[in-house]
Amino acid sequence: MKHYNVAVLPGDGIGLEIMGEAVKVLKAVGRKFKAEFALTEALVGGASIDANGVPLTDAVLKLALKSDAVLLGAVGGTRWEGLDYSIRPERALLALRKELGLFANLRPAKIYKDLIAASTLKPEVIDGVDLLVVRELTGGLYFGTPKGVEVLPDGTERGVNTMVYTTPEIERIARVGFEVARKRRKKLCSVDKANVLETTELWRKVVIKVGKDYPDVELSHMYVDNCAMQLIRNPKQFDVIVTENTFGDILSDEASMLTGSIGMLPSASLGATKNRAMYEPIHGSAPDIAGKGIANPIATILSVAMMLKYSFEMEEASNLIEDAVEKVLNRGYRTADIALPGEKKTTCTEMGEAVLKELA
Ligand code: NAD
């Protein structure tokens, strides 16, 4: 029997509610596919600040480092907003990303037929959209030096950030892009601004070189401004998009809004080795609805599906969860965030139970 250690970090707000349902799904899949998941739950974010004074303790970091994967809910909330930035709940995420070396962020955006009406775009534009953005997470403009703001002799100020990438950094994210595309429809679009930025000219050159190792994947290139436009004009043309940190930040948010609801979208952050991976919904702790039992657990349940696919090579189990979610939507289950006016609203637990029933 396969055995995997998973660190379960529910976090704050709706994190606790949605994680409860996701864990039930993970356990059910374990029984069905004869895999043993040893789950260790721990505090992170605001909950950890309350108990230990810091958003991430050394013990929890150690747990994450020795686990095969981390499943995270969400962190943050109004009660911790007055704290110094260095001990805010969100610091836990940055520390986990850094310590686990999570350099690749994968965000799928898939339209479910039954939720087409929830999108702001025309049905014919989004029907059939199924794309994935691979964003470089630890380099580029957000981390490059020199950076900062200086006062000039004449009293004016000068702000600087530096977009910097080395060949190995580009190579490893390009490989993730090609590998992921291989598991999908085998189309990879590398997004850059090679007509203006030298850094991304290097990006394009390196991606083309790495592409020689993946002759089965169709590689294309697009400038980032055009990509922003194409995502709205004709999103169906994309399978996998790979891009640098800042472009990926913006494009993945844009892509996620094609689907209409933040409560539906999972994500994966991957590091250099198989046991360096964190899976989490893209949304936050939603303090406005926390404790009401009405949060949508699907983003977290689909994060479990991603974990099975990318960390545990359990593709069949992963697909089964995705199919179960689709069927549940098809049967008309709707949490408040995806319900249209007049539609009956499902609670968080009812949604989790409905997915479990489909899995069975
Ligand atoms: P949010 O994603 O928590 O909420 C935005 C809106 O979407 C809210 O109206 C919320 O009710 C709704 N929503 C979010 N997830 C939902 C779900 N699963 N089901 C139904 N509705 C859902 O973003 P925010 O309000 O900007 O931030 C709230 C807190 O979360 C802040 O403290 C922020 O720093 C933190 N945050 C954490 C993460 C993370 O843990 N990865 C990400 C973003 C924000």
Short mmCIF file of C-alpha atoms and ligand atoms in Angstrom, two decimals:
data_model
loop_
_atom_site.label_atom_id
_atom_site.label_comp_id
_atom_site.label_asym_id
_atom_site.label_seq_id
_atom_site.Cartn_x
_atom_site.Cartn_y
_atom_site.Cartn_z
CA MET A 1 0.00 0.00 0.00
CA LYS A 2 1.26 3.52 -0.82
CA HIS A 3 1.88 5.69 2.23
CA TYR A 4 2.01 9.49 2.25
CA ASN A 5 2.46 12.05 5.02
CA VAL A 6 0.36 15.16 4.57
CA ALA A 7 0.59 18.28 6.74
CA VAL A 8 -2.92 19.70 7.10
CA LEU A 9 -2.94 23.42 7.93
CA PRO A 10 -6.53 24.75 8.04
CA GLY A 11 -5.50 28.28 9.12
CA ASP A 12 -8.16 30.87 9.89
CA GLY A 13 -11.73 31.88 9.09
CA ILE A 14 -13.39 29.62 6.54
CA GLY A 15 -10.11 27.66 6.35
CA LEU A 16 -11.40 25.45 9.14
CA GLU A 17 -14.75 24.77 7.47
CA ILE A 18 -13.49 24.04 3.96
CA MET A 19 -10.60 21.91 5.21
CA GLY A 20 -13.01 19.65 7.09
CA GLU A 21 -14.72 18.72 3.82
CA ALA A 22 -11.48 18.38 1.84
CA VAL A 23 -10.02 16.00 4.42
CA LYS A 24 -13.13 13.80 4.23
CA VAL A 25 -12.64 13.60 0.45
CA LEU A 26 -8.95 12.75 0.82
CA LYS A 27 -9.73 9.96 3.29
CA ALA A 28 -12.46 8.55 1.05
CA VAL A 29 -10.08 8.47 -1.92
CA GLY A 30 -7.45 6.76 0.25
CA ARG A 31 -9.87 3.96 1.09
CA LYS A 32 -10.97 3.58 -2.53
CA PHE A 33 -7.49 3.54 -4.03
CA LYS A 34 -5.72 1.70 -1.21
CA ALA A 35 -3.41 4.57 -0.30
CA GLU A 36 -2.66 5.46 3.27
CA PHE A 37 -2.61 9.17 4.07
CA ALA A 38 -1.11 10.02 7.45
CA LEU A 39 -2.59 13.45 8.19
CA THR A 40 -1.02 15.73 10.78
CA GLU A 41 -3.02 18.85 11.56
CA ALA A 42 -1.32 21.99 12.87
CA LEU A 43 -1.94 25.67 13.50
CA VAL A 44 -0.84 28.34 11.04
CA GLY A 45 -1.56 32.06 10.52
CA GLY A 46 -3.74 33.90 13.02
CA ALA A 47 -4.56 30.70 14.92
CA SER A 48 -0.85 30.16 15.50
CA ILE A 49 -0.35 33.80 16.52
CA ASP A 50 -3.04 33.38 19.19
CA ALA A 51 -1.54 30.14 20.50
CA ASN A 52 2.19 30.75 20.02
CA GLY A 53 2.74 34.43 19.25
CA VAL A 54 4.04 33.76 15.72
CA PRO A 55 2.23 32.84 12.46
CA LEU A 56 4.49 29.84 11.78
CA THR A 57 6.36 27.98 14.50
CA ASP A 58 9.60 26.05 13.88
CA ALA A 59 7.74 22.85 14.73
CA VAL A 60 5.14 23.45 11.99
CA LEU A 61 7.83 24.40 9.49
CA LYS A 62 9.63 21.16 10.33
CA LEU A 63 6.39 19.25 9.88
CA ALA A 64 5.94 20.84 6.43
CA LEU A 65 9.54 20.00 5.48
CA LYS A 66 9.24 16.34 6.40
CA SER A 67 5.78 15.84 4.85
CA ASP A 68 5.21 14.60 1.31
CA ALA A 69 2.83 17.52 0.74
CA VAL A 70 1.16 20.40 2.55
CA LEU A 71 -2.57 21.08 2.30
CA LEU A 72 -3.43 24.61 3.39
CA GLY A 73 -6.79 26.33 3.97
CA ALA A 74 -6.39 30.09 4.27
CA VAL A 75 -4.87 32.55 6.70
CA GLY A 76 -5.69 36.05 7.90
CA GLY A 77 -8.53 38.00 9.36
CA THR A 78 -9.52 41.40 10.67
CA ARG A 79 -8.42 40.72 14.24
CA TRP A 80 -4.76 40.40 13.24
CA GLU A 81 -4.71 43.37 10.86
CA GLY A 82 -3.20 45.80 13.37
CA LEU A 83 -0.12 43.62 13.95
CA ASP A 84 3.34 44.46 12.65
CA TYR A 85 3.91 43.11 9.10
CA SER A 86 6.63 40.78 10.37
CA ILE A 87 4.16 38.74 12.43
CA ARG A 88 0.99 39.02 10.33
CA PRO A 89 -0.78 35.73 9.49
CA GLU A 90 0.16 36.06 5.77
CA ARG A 91 3.85 35.87 6.75
CA ALA A 92 3.34 32.15 7.34
CA LEU A 93 2.61 31.64 3.65
CA LEU A 94 5.67 33.56 2.51
CA ALA A 95 7.87 31.63 4.97
CA LEU A 96 6.47 28.27 3.84
CA ARG A 97 6.99 29.18 0.16
CA LYS A 98 10.54 30.30 0.84
CA GLU A 99 11.60 27.41 3.10
CA LEU A 100 10.05 24.77 0.87
CA GLY A 101 11.58 26.45 -2.21
CA LEU A 102 8.22 26.59 -4.00
CA PHE A 103 9.16 28.24 -7.29
CA ALA A 104 6.27 27.11 -9.50
CA ASN A 105 2.70 28.18 -8.94
CA LEU A 106 0.05 26.28 -10.90
CA ARG A 107 -3.41 27.75 -11.22
CA PRO A 108 -6.00 26.03 -13.36
CA ALA A 109 -9.06 27.89 -14.59
CA LYS A 110 -11.76 25.58 -15.82
CA ILE A 111 -15.32 26.41 -16.75
CA TYR A 112 -18.00 24.08 -15.51
CA LYS A 113 -20.93 23.97 -17.94
CA ASP A 114 -23.41 24.46 -15.12
CA LEU A 115 -21.69 27.62 -13.89
CA ILE A 116 -21.33 29.42 -17.22
CA ALA A 117 -23.98 31.93 -16.12
CA ALA A 118 -21.80 32.93 -13.14
CA SER A 119 -19.10 34.40 -15.44
CA THR A 120 -19.13 38.00 -16.58
CA LEU A 121 -18.18 36.92 -20.12
CA LYS A 122 -20.42 35.69 -22.92
CA PRO A 123 -21.24 31.96 -22.77
CA GLU A 124 -19.88 31.28 -26.28
CA VAL A 125 -16.50 32.79 -25.30
CA ILE A 126 -16.00 30.76 -22.14
CA ASP A 127 -17.83 27.50 -22.82
CA GLY A 128 -15.07 24.86 -22.88
CA VAL A 129 -12.29 26.94 -21.28
CA ASP A 130 -9.81 24.67 -19.50
CA LEU A 131 -6.43 26.33 -19.02
CA LEU A 132 -3.62 26.40 -16.52
CA VAL A 133 -1.22 29.22 -15.68
CA VAL A 134 2.26 28.24 -14.49
CA ARG A 135 3.73 31.25 -12.72
CA GLU A 136 7.36 31.57 -11.59
CA LEU A 137 7.10 32.38 -7.89
CA THR A 138 10.50 33.15 -6.41
CA GLY A 139 12.31 35.38 -8.91
CA GLY A 140 11.81 38.36 -11.19
CA LEU A 141 10.65 41.82 -10.28
CA TYR A 142 9.37 40.94 -6.79
CA PHE A 143 12.75 39.73 -5.54
CA GLY A 144 15.39 41.29 -7.81
CA THR A 145 17.92 43.78 -6.50
CA PRO A 146 18.69 46.65 -6.42
CA LYS A 147 15.30 47.72 -5.12
CA GLY A 148 13.94 50.51 -2.95
CA VAL A 149 13.21 54.22 -2.93
CA GLU A 150 15.94 56.84 -2.55
CA VAL A 151 15.81 60.60 -2.09
CA LEU A 152 17.80 62.47 -4.74
CA PRO A 153 19.90 65.60 -4.04
CA ASP A 154 17.16 67.82 -5.50
CA GLY A 155 14.64 66.38 -3.01
CA THR A 156 12.72 64.26 -5.54
CA GLU A 157 12.54 60.50 -5.02
CA ARG A 158 13.58 57.59 -7.20
CA GLY A 159 12.01 54.12 -6.94
CA VAL A 160 13.74 51.03 -8.32
CA ASN A 161 12.81 47.38 -8.81
CA THR A 162 14.82 44.96 -10.88
CA MET A 163 13.51 42.17 -13.08
CA VAL A 164 16.20 39.53 -12.96
CA TYR A 165 16.29 35.88 -14.08
CA THR A 166 19.16 33.47 -14.47
CA THR A 167 19.27 30.60 -16.96
CA PRO A 168 18.74 27.88 -14.29
CA GLU A 169 15.72 29.74 -12.88
CA ILE A 170 14.12 29.93 -16.34
CA GLU A 171 15.06 26.35 -17.20
CA ARG A 172 13.40 24.84 -14.14
CA ILE A 173 10.11 26.74 -14.52
CA ALA A 174 10.07 25.98 -18.26
CA ARG A 175 10.45 22.27 -17.45
CA VAL A 176 7.48 22.44 -15.08
CA GLY A 177 5.49 24.07 -17.89
CA PHE A 178 6.40 21.35 -20.40
CA GLU A 179 5.83 18.49 -17.91
CA VAL A 180 2.41 19.82 -16.95
CA ALA A 181 1.47 20.37 -20.60
CA ARG A 182 2.43 16.74 -21.24
CA LYS A 183 -0.21 15.67 -18.72
CA ARG A 184 -2.81 17.83 -20.48
CA ARG A 185 -3.41 18.75 -24.14
CA LYS A 186 0.31 19.17 -24.90
CA LYS A 187 0.22 22.87 -25.78
CA LEU A 188 2.47 25.35 -24.01
CA CYS A 189 2.37 29.11 -24.52
CA SER A 190 5.33 30.99 -23.05
CA VAL A 191 4.45 34.58 -22.22
CA ASP A 192 7.10 37.31 -22.24
CA LYS A 193 7.82 40.84 -23.38
CA ALA A 194 10.85 39.92 -25.42
CA ASN A 195 10.37 42.90 -27.76
CA VAL A 196 11.17 45.34 -24.92
CA LEU A 197 12.71 43.57 -21.91
CA GLU A 198 16.11 41.92 -22.24
CA THR A 199 15.38 39.65 -19.25
CA THR A 200 12.47 38.13 -21.10
CA GLU A 201 14.47 37.91 -24.32
CA LEU A 202 16.67 35.53 -22.33
CA TRP A 203 13.47 33.88 -21.04
CA ARG A 204 12.33 33.13 -24.58
CA LYS A 205 15.75 31.82 -25.67
CA VAL A 206 15.95 29.43 -22.70
CA VAL A 207 12.35 28.20 -23.09
CA ILE A 208 13.04 27.38 -26.76
CA LYS A 209 16.16 25.44 -25.73
CA VAL A 210 14.33 23.46 -23.04
CA GLY A 211 11.56 22.79 -25.57
CA LYS A 212 13.98 20.63 -27.61
CA ASP A 213 13.59 18.01 -24.85
CA TYR A 214 9.82 18.02 -25.31
CA PRO A 215 9.16 17.50 -29.02
CA ASP A 216 5.69 16.15 -28.22
CA VAL A 217 4.61 19.50 -26.73
CA GLU A 218 3.61 22.30 -29.12
CA LEU A 219 5.39 25.47 -27.97
CA SER A 220 4.23 28.98 -28.83
CA HIS A 221 5.21 32.47 -27.60
CA MET A 222 3.08 35.50 -26.86
CA TYR A 223 3.77 39.01 -25.58
CA VAL A 224 2.16 39.64 -22.22
CA ASP A 225 -0.02 42.54 -23.39
CA ASN A 226 -1.43 40.42 -26.19
CA CYS A 227 -1.96 37.52 -23.76
CA ALA A 228 -4.01 39.74 -21.42
CA MET A 229 -6.18 40.57 -24.42
CA GLN A 230 -6.42 37.02 -25.78
CA LEU A 231 -7.53 35.68 -22.38
CA ILE A 232 -10.67 37.76 -22.71
CA ARG A 233 -11.07 37.53 -26.49
CA ASN A 234 -10.56 33.82 -26.99
CA PRO A 235 -9.47 31.96 -23.82
CA LYS A 236 -10.15 28.57 -25.39
CA GLN A 237 -6.95 28.83 -27.44
CA PHE A 238 -4.87 28.20 -24.29
CA ASP A 239 -3.90 24.94 -22.63
CA VAL A 240 -0.85 25.77 -20.44
CA ILE A 241 0.66 29.25 -20.07
CA VAL A 242 4.13 29.60 -18.52
CA THR A 243 5.37 33.00 -17.45
CA GLU A 244 7.49 35.01 -15.04
CA ASN A 245 6.41 36.17 -11.59
CA THR A 246 4.76 39.56 -12.16
CA PHE A 247 3.13 38.66 -15.49
CA GLY A 248 1.88 35.43 -13.88
CA ASP A 249 0.46 37.24 -10.88
CA ILE A 250 -1.67 39.42 -13.12
CA LEU A 251 -2.59 36.86 -15.78
CA SER A 252 -3.57 34.15 -13.28
CA ASP A 253 -5.97 36.53 -11.54
CA GLU A 254 -7.41 37.53 -14.89
CA ALA A 255 -7.78 33.87 -15.90
CA SER A 256 -9.43 32.96 -12.60
CA MET A 257 -12.14 35.54 -13.15
CA LEU A 258 -13.16 33.85 -16.41
CA THR A 259 -14.79 31.20 -14.25
CA GLY A 260 -16.85 33.59 -12.15
CA SER A 261 -16.14 32.37 -8.62
CA ILE A 262 -13.12 32.47 -6.39
CA GLY A 263 -14.61 29.63 -4.30
CA MET A 264 -14.00 27.13 -7.12
CA LEU A 265 -10.31 27.56 -7.87
CA PRO A 266 -7.46 25.42 -6.50
CA SER A 267 -3.72 25.95 -6.79
CA ALA A 268 -0.46 24.08 -6.40
CA SER A 269 2.97 25.45 -5.54
CA LEU A 270 5.80 23.12 -6.41
CA GLY A 271 9.48 22.98 -5.48
CA ALA A 272 12.53 21.24 -6.87
CA THR A 273 11.73 17.76 -5.52
CA LYS A 274 8.56 15.68 -5.30
CA ASN A 275 8.16 16.17 -1.54
CA ARG A 276 8.22 19.95 -1.81
CA ALA A 277 4.66 20.96 -2.61
CA MET A 278 1.82 22.98 -1.16
CA TYR A 279 -1.81 22.88 -2.26
CA GLU A 280 -4.37 25.53 -1.38
CA PRO A 281 -7.47 27.30 -2.66
CA ILE A 282 -6.72 30.67 -4.28
CA HIS A 283 -9.16 32.51 -2.02
CA GLY A 284 -8.50 33.92 1.46
CA SER A 285 -10.08 33.30 4.86
CA ALA A 286 -13.28 35.22 3.97
CA PRO A 287 -13.90 36.76 7.40
CA ASP A 288 -17.26 38.10 6.15
CA ILE A 289 -18.74 34.59 5.97
CA ALA A 290 -16.51 32.66 8.42
CA GLY A 291 -18.34 30.55 10.99
CA LYS A 292 -21.60 30.61 9.04
CA GLY A 293 -21.10 27.25 7.38
CA ILE A 294 -21.81 28.67 3.92
CA ALA A 295 -18.30 28.71 2.38
CA ASN A 296 -17.70 26.82 -0.85
CA PRO A 297 -15.32 23.90 -0.16
CA ILE A 298 -14.80 23.03 -3.84
CA ALA A 299 -11.54 25.01 -4.30
CA THR A 300 -9.99 23.06 -1.44
CA ILE A 301 -11.43 19.74 -2.61
CA LEU A 302 -9.96 20.42 -6.07
CA SER A 303 -6.65 21.29 -4.36
CA VAL A 304 -6.72 17.73 -3.00
CA ALA A 305 -7.24 16.53 -6.57
CA MET A 306 -4.17 18.51 -7.67
CA MET A 307 -2.15 17.01 -4.81
CA LEU A 308 -3.05 13.50 -5.93
CA LYS A 309 -2.05 14.32 -9.52
CA TYR A 310 1.16 16.30 -9.01
CA SER A 311 2.58 14.84 -5.78
CA PHE A 312 1.31 11.28 -5.58
CA GLU A 313 0.95 10.22 -9.24
CA MET A 314 -2.67 9.23 -8.49
CA GLU A 315 -4.11 10.58 -11.71
CA GLU A 316 -7.15 8.32 -11.73
CA ALA A 317 -8.15 9.33 -8.18
CA SER A 318 -7.58 12.97 -9.09
CA ASN A 319 -9.83 12.71 -12.15
CA LEU A 320 -12.47 10.97 -10.07
CA ILE A 321 -12.66 13.94 -7.69
CA GLU A 322 -12.89 16.38 -10.59
CA ASP A 323 -15.66 14.32 -12.17
CA ALA A 324 -17.51 14.12 -8.82
CA VAL A 325 -17.41 17.93 -8.51
CA GLU A 326 -18.76 18.30 -12.02
CA LYS A 327 -21.62 15.88 -11.31
CA VAL A 328 -22.53 17.60 -8.05
CA LEU A 329 -22.79 20.93 -9.87
CA ASN A 330 -24.79 19.21 -12.56
CA ARG A 331 -27.22 18.01 -9.90
CA GLY A 332 -27.80 21.62 -8.92
CA TYR A 333 -25.82 21.90 -5.67
CA ARG A 334 -24.81 25.56 -5.23
CA THR A 335 -23.12 27.28 -2.31
CA ALA A 336 -24.06 30.97 -1.90
CA ASP A 337 -21.10 32.25 -3.98
CA ILE A 338 -22.16 30.33 -7.09
CA ALA A 339 -25.95 30.37 -6.67
CA LEU A 340 -27.95 32.55 -9.02
CA PRO A 341 -30.83 34.58 -7.55
CA GLY A 342 -33.66 32.25 -6.58
CA GLU A 343 -31.53 29.07 -6.59
CA LYS A 344 -31.49 26.90 -3.44
CA LYS A 345 -28.29 27.37 -1.44
CA THR A 346 -26.18 24.45 -0.24
CA THR A 347 -24.11 24.66 2.96
CA CYS A 348 -20.40 23.89 3.10
CA THR A 349 -21.03 20.49 4.71
CA GLU A 350 -23.82 19.59 2.29
CA MET A 351 -21.50 20.35 -0.63
CA GLY A 352 -18.74 18.16 0.87
CA GLU A 353 -21.20 15.34 1.54
CA ALA A 354 -22.55 15.57 -2.02
CA VAL A 355 -19.02 15.15 -3.44
CA LEU A 356 -18.42 12.19 -1.13
CA LYS A 357 -21.62 10.56 -2.31
CA GLU A 358 -20.55 10.90 -5.95
CA LEU A 359 -17.14 9.41 -5.12
CA ALA A 360 -18.77 6.41 -3.50
P1 NAD B 1 -11.09 36.46 0.36
O1 NAD B 1 -10.68 35.58 -0.75
O2 NAD B 1 -10.98 35.91 1.72
O3 NAD B 1 -12.61 36.92 0.14
C1 NAD B 1 -13.05 37.68 -0.98
C2 NAD B 1 -14.55 37.48 -1.18
O4 NAD B 1 -14.80 36.17 -1.69
C3 NAD B 1 -15.36 37.57 0.12
O5 NAD B 1 -16.59 38.17 -0.13
C4 NAD B 1 -15.56 36.13 0.53
O6 NAD B 1 -16.73 35.89 1.29
C5 NAD B 1 -15.63 35.42 -0.81
N1 NAD B 1 -15.09 34.05 -0.74
C6 NAD B 1 -13.78 33.70 -0.65
N2 NAD B 1 -13.66 32.36 -0.58
C7 NAD B 1 -14.91 31.87 -0.62
C8 NAD B 1 -15.43 30.55 -0.57
N3 NAD B 1 -14.65 29.46 -0.47
N4 NAD B 1 -16.77 30.40 -0.60
C9 NAD B 1 -17.58 31.46 -0.70
N5 NAD B 1 -17.15 32.73 -0.76
C10 NAD B 1 -15.82 32.94 -0.71
O7 NAD B 1 -10.23 37.80 0.22
P2 NAD B 1 -10.14 39.07 1.18
O8 NAD B 1 -11.50 39.38 1.74
O9 NAD B 1 -9.43 40.08 0.40
O10 NAD B 1 -9.18 38.64 2.38
C11 NAD B 1 -9.62 38.14 3.64
C12 NAD B 1 -8.42 37.70 4.46
O11 NAD B 1 -7.80 36.58 3.81
C13 NAD B 1 -7.34 38.77 4.60
O12 NAD B 1 -6.81 38.69 5.89
C14 NAD B 1 -6.31 38.37 3.56
O13 NAD B 1 -5.03 38.82 3.88
C15 NAD B 1 -6.40 36.88 3.61
N6 NAD B 1 -5.98 36.19 2.39
C16 NAD B 1 -5.36 35.00 2.56
C17 NAD B 1 -5.00 34.24 1.46
C18 NAD B 1 -4.39 32.89 1.68
O14 NAD B 1 -4.45 32.39 2.78
N7 NAD B 1 -3.81 32.28 0.68
C19 NAD B 1 -5.27 34.70 0.17
C20 NAD B 1 -5.94 35.92 0.02
C21 NAD B 1 -6.29 36.67 1.15
#
